[in-house]
PDB file of C-alpha atoms in Angstrom:
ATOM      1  CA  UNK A  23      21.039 -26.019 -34.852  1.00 56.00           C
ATOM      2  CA  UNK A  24      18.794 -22.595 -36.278  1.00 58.00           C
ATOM      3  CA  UNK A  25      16.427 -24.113 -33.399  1.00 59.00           C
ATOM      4  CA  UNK A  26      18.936 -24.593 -30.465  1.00 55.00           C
ATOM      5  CA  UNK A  27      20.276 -20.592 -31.730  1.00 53.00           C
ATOM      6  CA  UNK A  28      16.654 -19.404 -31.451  1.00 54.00           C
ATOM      7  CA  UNK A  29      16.131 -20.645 -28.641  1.00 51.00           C
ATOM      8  CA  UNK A  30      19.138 -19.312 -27.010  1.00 54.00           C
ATOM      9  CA  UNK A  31      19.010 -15.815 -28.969  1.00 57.00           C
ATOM     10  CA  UNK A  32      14.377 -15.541 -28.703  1.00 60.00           C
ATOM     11  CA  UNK A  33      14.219 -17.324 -24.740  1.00 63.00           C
ATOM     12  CA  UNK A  34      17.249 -17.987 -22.895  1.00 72.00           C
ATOM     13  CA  UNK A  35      19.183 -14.916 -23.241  1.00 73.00           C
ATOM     14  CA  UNK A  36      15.854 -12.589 -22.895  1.00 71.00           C
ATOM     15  CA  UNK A  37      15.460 -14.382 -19.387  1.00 77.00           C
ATOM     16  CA  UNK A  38      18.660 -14.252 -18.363  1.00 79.00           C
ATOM     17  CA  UNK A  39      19.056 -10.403 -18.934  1.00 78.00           C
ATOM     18  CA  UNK A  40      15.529  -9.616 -17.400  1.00 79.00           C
ATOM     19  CA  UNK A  41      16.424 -11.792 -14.300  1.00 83.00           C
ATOM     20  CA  UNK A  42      20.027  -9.664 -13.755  1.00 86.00           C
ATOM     21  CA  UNK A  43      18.367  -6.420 -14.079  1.00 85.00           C
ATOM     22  CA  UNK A  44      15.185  -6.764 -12.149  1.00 87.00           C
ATOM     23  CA  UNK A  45      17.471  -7.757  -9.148  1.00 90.00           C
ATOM     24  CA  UNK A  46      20.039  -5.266  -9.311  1.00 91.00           C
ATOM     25  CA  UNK A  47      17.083  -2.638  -9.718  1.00 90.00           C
ATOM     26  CA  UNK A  48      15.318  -4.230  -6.532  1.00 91.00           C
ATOM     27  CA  UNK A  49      18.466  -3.345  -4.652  1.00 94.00           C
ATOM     28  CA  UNK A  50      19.015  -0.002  -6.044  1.00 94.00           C
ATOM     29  CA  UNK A  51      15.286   1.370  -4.940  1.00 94.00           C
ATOM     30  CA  UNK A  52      16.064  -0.419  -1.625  1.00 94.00           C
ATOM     31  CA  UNK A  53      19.318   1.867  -0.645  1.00 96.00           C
ATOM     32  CA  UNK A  54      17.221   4.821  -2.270  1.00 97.00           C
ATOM     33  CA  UNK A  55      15.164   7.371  -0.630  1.00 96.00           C
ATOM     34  CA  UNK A  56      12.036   7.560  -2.225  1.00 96.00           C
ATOM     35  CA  UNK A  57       9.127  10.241  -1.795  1.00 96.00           C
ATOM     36  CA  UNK A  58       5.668  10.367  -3.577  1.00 96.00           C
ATOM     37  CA  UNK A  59       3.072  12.409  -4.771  1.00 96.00           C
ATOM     38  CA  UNK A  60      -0.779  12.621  -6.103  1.00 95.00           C
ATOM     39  CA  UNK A  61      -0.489   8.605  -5.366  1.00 94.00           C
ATOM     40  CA  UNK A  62      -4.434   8.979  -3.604  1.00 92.00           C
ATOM     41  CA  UNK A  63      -5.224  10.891  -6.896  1.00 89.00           C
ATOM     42  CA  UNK A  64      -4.041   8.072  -9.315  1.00 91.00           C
ATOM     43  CA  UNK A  65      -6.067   5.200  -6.816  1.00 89.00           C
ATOM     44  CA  UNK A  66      -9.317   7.353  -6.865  1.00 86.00           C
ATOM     45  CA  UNK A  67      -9.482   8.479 -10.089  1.00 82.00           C
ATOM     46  CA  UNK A  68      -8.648   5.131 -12.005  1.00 75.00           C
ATOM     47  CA  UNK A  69     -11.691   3.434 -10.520  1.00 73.00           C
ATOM     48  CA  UNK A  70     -14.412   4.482 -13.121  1.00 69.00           C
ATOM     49  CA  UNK A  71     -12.569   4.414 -16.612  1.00 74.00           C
ATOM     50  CA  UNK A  72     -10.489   2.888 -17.880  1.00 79.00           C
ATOM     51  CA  UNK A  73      -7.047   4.030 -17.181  1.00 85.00           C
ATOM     52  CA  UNK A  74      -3.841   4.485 -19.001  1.00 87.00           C
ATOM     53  CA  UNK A  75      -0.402   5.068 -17.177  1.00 90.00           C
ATOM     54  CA  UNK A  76       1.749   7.365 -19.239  1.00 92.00           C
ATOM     55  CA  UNK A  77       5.245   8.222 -18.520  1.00 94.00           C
ATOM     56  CA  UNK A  78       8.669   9.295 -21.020  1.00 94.00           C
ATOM     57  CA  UNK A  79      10.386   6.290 -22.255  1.00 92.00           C
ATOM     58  CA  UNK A  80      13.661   7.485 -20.846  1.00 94.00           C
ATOM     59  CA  UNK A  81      11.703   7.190 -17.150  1.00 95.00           C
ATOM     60  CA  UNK A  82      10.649   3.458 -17.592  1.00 92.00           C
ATOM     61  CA  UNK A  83      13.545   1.684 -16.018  1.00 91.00           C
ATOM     62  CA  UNK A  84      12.556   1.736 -12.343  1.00 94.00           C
ATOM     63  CA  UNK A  85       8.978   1.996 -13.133  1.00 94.00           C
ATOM     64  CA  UNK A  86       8.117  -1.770 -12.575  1.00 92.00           C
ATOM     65  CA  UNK A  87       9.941  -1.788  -9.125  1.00 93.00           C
ATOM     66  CA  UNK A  88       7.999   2.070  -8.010  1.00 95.00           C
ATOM     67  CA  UNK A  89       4.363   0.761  -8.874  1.00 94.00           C
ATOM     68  CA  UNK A  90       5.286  -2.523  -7.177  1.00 92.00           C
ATOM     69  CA  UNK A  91       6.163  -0.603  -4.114  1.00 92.00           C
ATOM     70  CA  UNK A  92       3.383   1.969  -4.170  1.00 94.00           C
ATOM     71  CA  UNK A  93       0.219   0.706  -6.212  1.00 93.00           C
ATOM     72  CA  UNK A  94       0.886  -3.113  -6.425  1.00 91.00           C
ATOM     73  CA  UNK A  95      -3.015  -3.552  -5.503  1.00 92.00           C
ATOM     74  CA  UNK A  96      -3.968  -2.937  -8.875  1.00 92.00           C
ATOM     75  CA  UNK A  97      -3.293  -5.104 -11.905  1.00 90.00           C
ATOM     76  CA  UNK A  98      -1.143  -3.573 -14.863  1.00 91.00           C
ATOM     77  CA  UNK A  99      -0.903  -4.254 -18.929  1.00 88.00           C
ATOM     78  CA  UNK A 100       2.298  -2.700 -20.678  1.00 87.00           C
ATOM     79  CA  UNK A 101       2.095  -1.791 -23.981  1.00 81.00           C
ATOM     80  CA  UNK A 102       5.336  -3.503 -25.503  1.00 80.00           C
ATOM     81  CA  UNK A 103       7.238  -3.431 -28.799  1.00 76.00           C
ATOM     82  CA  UNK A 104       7.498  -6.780 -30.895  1.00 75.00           C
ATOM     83  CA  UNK A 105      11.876  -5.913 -30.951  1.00 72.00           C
ATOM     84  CA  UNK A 106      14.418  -7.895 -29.415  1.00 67.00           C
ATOM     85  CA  UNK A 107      14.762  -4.931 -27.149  1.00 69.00           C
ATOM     86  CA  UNK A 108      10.825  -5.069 -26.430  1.00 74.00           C
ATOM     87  CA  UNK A 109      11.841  -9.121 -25.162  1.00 75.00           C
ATOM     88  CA  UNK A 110      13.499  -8.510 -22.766  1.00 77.00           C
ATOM     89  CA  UNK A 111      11.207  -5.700 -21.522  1.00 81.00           C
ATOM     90  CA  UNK A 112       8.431  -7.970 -21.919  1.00 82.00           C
ATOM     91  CA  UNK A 113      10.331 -11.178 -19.812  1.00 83.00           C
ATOM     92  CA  UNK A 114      10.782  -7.989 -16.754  1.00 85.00           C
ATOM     93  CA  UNK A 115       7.434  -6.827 -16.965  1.00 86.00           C
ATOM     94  CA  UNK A 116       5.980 -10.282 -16.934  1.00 85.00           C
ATOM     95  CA  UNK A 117       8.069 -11.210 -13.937  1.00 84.00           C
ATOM     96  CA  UNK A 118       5.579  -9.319 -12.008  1.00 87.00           C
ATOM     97  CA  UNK A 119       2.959 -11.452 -10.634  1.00 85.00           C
ATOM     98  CA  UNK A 120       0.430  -8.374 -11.362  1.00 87.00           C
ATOM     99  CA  UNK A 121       1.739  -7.298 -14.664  1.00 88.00           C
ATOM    100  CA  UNK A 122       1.400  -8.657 -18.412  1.00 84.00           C
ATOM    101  CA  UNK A 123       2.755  -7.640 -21.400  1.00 83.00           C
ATOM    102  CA  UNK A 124       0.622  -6.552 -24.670  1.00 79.00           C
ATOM    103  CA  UNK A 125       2.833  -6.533 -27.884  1.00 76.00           C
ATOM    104  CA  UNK A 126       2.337  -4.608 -30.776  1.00 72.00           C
ATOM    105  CA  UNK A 127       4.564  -3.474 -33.643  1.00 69.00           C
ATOM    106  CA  UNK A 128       6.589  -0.469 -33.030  1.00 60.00           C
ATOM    107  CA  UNK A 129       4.785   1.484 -35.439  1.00 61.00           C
ATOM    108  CA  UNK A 130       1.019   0.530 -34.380  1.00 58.00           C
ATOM    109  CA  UNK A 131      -1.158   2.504 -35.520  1.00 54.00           C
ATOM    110  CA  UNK A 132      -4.842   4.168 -34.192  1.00 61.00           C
ATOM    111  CA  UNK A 133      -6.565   0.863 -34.772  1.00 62.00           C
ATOM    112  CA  UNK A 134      -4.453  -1.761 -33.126  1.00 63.00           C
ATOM    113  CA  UNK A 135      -3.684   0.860 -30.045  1.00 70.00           C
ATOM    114  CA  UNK A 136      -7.788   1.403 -29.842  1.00 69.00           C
ATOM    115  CA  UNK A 137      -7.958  -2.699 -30.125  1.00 69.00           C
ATOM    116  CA  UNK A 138      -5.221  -2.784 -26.937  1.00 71.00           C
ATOM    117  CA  UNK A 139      -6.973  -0.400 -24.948  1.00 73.00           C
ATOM    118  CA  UNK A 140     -10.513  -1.934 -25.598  1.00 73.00           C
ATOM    119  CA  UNK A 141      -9.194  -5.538 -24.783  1.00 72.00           C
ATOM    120  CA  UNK A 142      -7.353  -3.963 -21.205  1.00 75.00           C
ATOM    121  CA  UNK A 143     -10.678  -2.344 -20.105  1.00 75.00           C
ATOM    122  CA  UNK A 144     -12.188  -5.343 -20.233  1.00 78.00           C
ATOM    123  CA  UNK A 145     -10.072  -7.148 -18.054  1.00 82.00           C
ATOM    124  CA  UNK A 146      -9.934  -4.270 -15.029  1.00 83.00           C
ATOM    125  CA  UNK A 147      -6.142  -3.605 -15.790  1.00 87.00           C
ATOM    126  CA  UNK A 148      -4.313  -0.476 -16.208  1.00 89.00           C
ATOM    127  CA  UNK A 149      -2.720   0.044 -19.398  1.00 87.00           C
ATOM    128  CA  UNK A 150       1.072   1.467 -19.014  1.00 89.00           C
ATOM    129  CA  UNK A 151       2.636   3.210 -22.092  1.00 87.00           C
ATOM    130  CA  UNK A 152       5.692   5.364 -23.267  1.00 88.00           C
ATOM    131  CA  UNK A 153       3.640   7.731 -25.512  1.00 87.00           C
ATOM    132  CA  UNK A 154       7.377   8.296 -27.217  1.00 87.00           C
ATOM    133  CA  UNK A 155       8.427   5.094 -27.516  1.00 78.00           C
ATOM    134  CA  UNK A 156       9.129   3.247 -28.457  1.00 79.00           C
ATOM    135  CA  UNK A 157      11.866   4.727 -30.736  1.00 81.00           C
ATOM    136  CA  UNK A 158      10.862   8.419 -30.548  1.00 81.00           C
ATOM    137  CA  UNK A 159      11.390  11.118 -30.818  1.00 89.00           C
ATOM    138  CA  UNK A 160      12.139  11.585 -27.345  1.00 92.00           C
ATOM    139  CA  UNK A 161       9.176  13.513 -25.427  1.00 90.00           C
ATOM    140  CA  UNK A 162       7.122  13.683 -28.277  1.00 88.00           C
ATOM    141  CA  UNK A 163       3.799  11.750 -28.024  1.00 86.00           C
ATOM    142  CA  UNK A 164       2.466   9.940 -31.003  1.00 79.00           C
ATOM    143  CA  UNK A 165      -0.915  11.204 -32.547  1.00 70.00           C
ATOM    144  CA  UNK A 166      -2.396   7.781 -32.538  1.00 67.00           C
ATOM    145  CA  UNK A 167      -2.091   7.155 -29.194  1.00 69.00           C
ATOM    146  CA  UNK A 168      -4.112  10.157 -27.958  1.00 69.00           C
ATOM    147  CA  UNK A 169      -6.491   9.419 -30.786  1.00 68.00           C
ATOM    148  CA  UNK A 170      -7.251   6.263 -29.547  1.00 68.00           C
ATOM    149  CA  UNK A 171      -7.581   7.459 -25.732  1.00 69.00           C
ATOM    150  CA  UNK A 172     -10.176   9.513 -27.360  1.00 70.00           C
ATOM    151  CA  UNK A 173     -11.716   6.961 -28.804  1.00 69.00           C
ATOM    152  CA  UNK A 174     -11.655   4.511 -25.987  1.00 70.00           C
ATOM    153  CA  UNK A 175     -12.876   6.936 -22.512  1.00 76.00           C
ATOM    154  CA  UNK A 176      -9.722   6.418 -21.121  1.00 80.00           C
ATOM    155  CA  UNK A 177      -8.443   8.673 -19.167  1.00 85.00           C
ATOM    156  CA  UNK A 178      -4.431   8.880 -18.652  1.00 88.00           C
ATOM    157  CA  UNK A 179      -2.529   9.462 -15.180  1.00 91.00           C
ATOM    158  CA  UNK A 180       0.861  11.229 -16.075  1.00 94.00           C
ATOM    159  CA  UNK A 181       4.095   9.512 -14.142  1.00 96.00           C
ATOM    160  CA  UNK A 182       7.799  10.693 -13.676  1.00 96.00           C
ATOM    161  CA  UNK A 183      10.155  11.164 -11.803  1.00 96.00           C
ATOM    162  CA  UNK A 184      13.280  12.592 -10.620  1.00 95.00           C
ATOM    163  CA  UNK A 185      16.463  11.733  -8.390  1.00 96.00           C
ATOM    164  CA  UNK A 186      18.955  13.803  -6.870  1.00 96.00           C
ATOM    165  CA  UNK A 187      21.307  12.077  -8.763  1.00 96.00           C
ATOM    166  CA  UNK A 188      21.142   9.394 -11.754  1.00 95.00           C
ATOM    167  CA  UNK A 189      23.270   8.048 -14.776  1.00 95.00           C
ATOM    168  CA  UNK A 190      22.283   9.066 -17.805  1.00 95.00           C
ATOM    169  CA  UNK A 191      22.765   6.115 -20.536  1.00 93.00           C
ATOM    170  CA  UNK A 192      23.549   6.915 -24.127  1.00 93.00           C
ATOM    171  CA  UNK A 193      20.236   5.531 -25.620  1.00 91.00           C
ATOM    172  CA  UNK A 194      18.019   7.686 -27.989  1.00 91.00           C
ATOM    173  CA  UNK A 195      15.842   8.944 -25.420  1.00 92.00           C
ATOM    174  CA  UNK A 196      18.960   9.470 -22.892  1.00 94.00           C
ATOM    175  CA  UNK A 197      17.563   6.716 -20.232  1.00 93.00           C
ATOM    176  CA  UNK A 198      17.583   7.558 -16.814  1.00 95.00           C
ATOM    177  CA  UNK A 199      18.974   5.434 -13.897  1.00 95.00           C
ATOM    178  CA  UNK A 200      19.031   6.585 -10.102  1.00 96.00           C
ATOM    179  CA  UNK A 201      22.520   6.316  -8.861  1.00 96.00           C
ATOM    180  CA  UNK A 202      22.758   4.293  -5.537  1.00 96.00           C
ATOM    181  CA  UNK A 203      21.333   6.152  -1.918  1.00 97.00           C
ATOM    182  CA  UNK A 204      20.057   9.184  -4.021  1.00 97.00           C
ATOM    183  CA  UNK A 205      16.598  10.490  -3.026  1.00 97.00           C
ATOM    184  CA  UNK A 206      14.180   9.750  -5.807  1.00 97.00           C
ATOM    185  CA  UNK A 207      10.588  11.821  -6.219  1.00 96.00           C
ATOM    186  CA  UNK A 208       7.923   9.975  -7.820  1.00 97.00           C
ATOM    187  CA  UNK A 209       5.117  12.136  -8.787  1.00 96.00           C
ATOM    188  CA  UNK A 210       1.713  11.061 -10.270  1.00 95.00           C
ATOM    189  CA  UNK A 211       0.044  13.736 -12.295  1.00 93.00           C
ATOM    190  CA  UNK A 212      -3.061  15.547 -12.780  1.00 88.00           C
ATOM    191  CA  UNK A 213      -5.769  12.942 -14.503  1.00 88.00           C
ATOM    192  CA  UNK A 214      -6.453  13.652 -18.358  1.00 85.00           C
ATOM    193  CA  UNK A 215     -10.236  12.763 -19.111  1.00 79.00           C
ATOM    194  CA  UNK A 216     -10.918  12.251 -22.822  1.00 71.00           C
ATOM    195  CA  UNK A 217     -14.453  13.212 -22.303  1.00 58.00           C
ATOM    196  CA  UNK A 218     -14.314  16.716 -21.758  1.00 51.00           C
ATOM    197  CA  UNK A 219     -15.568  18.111 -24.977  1.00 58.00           C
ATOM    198  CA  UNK A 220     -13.235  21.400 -24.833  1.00 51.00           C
ATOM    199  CA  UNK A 221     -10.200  19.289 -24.119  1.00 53.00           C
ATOM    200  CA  UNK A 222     -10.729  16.957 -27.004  1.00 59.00           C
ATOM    201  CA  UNK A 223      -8.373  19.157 -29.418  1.00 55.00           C
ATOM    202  CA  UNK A 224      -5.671  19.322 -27.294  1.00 60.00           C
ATOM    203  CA  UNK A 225      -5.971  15.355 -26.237  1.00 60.00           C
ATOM    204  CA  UNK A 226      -5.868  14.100 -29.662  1.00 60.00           C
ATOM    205  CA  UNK A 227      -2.561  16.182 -30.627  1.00 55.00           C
ATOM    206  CA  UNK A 228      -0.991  15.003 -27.101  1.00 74.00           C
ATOM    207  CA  UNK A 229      -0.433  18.416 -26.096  1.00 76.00           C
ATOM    208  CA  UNK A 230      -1.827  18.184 -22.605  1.00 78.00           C
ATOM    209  CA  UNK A 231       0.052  15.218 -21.802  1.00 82.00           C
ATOM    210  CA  UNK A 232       3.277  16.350 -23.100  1.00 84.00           C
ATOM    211  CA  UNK A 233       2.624  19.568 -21.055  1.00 85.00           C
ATOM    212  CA  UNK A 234       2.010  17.544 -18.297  1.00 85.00           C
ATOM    213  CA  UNK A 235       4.916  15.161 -18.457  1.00 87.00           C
ATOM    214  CA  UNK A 236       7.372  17.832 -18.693  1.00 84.00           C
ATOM    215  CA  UNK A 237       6.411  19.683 -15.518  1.00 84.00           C
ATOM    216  CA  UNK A 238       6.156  16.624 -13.752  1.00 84.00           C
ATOM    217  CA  UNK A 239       9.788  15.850 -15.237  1.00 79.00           C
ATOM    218  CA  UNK A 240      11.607  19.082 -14.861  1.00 70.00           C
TER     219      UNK A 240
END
């Protein structure tokens, strides 16, 4: 019986959950409007480091659908929770026939996000993160994250975006939706290279990609 509840609880339900809401988002971006920007700038740029995808958790819901619409040439690695929440994720992302998921506990630390990163290069993929997630606090990257950017030559490409109008879900990081036929801007931002000595400060505390995802978001 703890087997047959597992199974439900660990597999079925996961599936079931990531299969509703990776259709219903399909049709959402389909009745939306969407623009984009810097998208040349992300495809150029990526091509001789290793490259990490970086966007607010409360912007992740309709990310899987915009990079399968606008960059689906290039093969992606999310960096995923080990929650019940991060299963589900995981079972969406995976859905994807150029997408895997990498799990890791929620509070990973420098060595195990270094390991990640390492392991992606490799492989030619582009790492995706949440650098607040993935419990936050909201829009407030972690330390070890940059750190191991550092550490790794990767350089990180900045996403948002923003709609004309969305719903706002009560969630810590106050998840945004797009609401049905609203006009959605995608913007990719400027690259962040790790191996620009005077920048190294300012990498490693996450300033310049908090900067950077906050004028991209507002």
């Amino acid at each position: 019986m703890k087997k047959l509840y597992y199974f439900i609880i660990q597999k079925t339900l996961p599936q079931f959950f990531a299969s509703l809401f990776k259709a219903v988002l399909h049709l959402l971006i389909k009745t939306c409007r969407v623009e984009v920007a810097g998208l040349e700038t992300f495809k150029k740029s990526q091509k001789d480091k290793a490259c990490i995808l970086a966007l607010w958790h409360s912007r992740l819901a309709i990310a899987p659908e915009l990079l399968k619409k606008f960059a689906k040439e290039f093969r992606y690695a999310a960096l995923i929770s080990r929650s019940r929440d991060g299963e589900i994720i995981s079972t969406v992302v995976e859905s994807y026939p150029q997408a895997i998921s990498v799990r890791v506990s929620h509070n990973a630390r420098f060595a195990g996000l270094k390991e990640a990163i390492c392991e992606i290069k490799k492989e030619g993929r582009i790492l995706v993160i949440t650098p607040d997630g993935p419990r936050g606090p909201p829009k407030k990257v972690k330390l070890g994250l940059s750190k191991a950017q550092v550490m790794a030559e990767a350089l990180v490409i900045p996403l948002s975006w923003s709609a004309s109008s969305c719903f706002t879900l009560s969630t810590w990081d106050r998840m945004q939706i797009p609401k049905p036929f609203s006009r959605i801007k995608v913007v990719f931002g400027n690259p962040i290279f790790p191996d620009v000595e005077e920048n190294n400060l300012k990498v490693e505390e996450g300033l310049l990609l908090a900067d950077e995802l906050s004028r991209l978001s507002s």
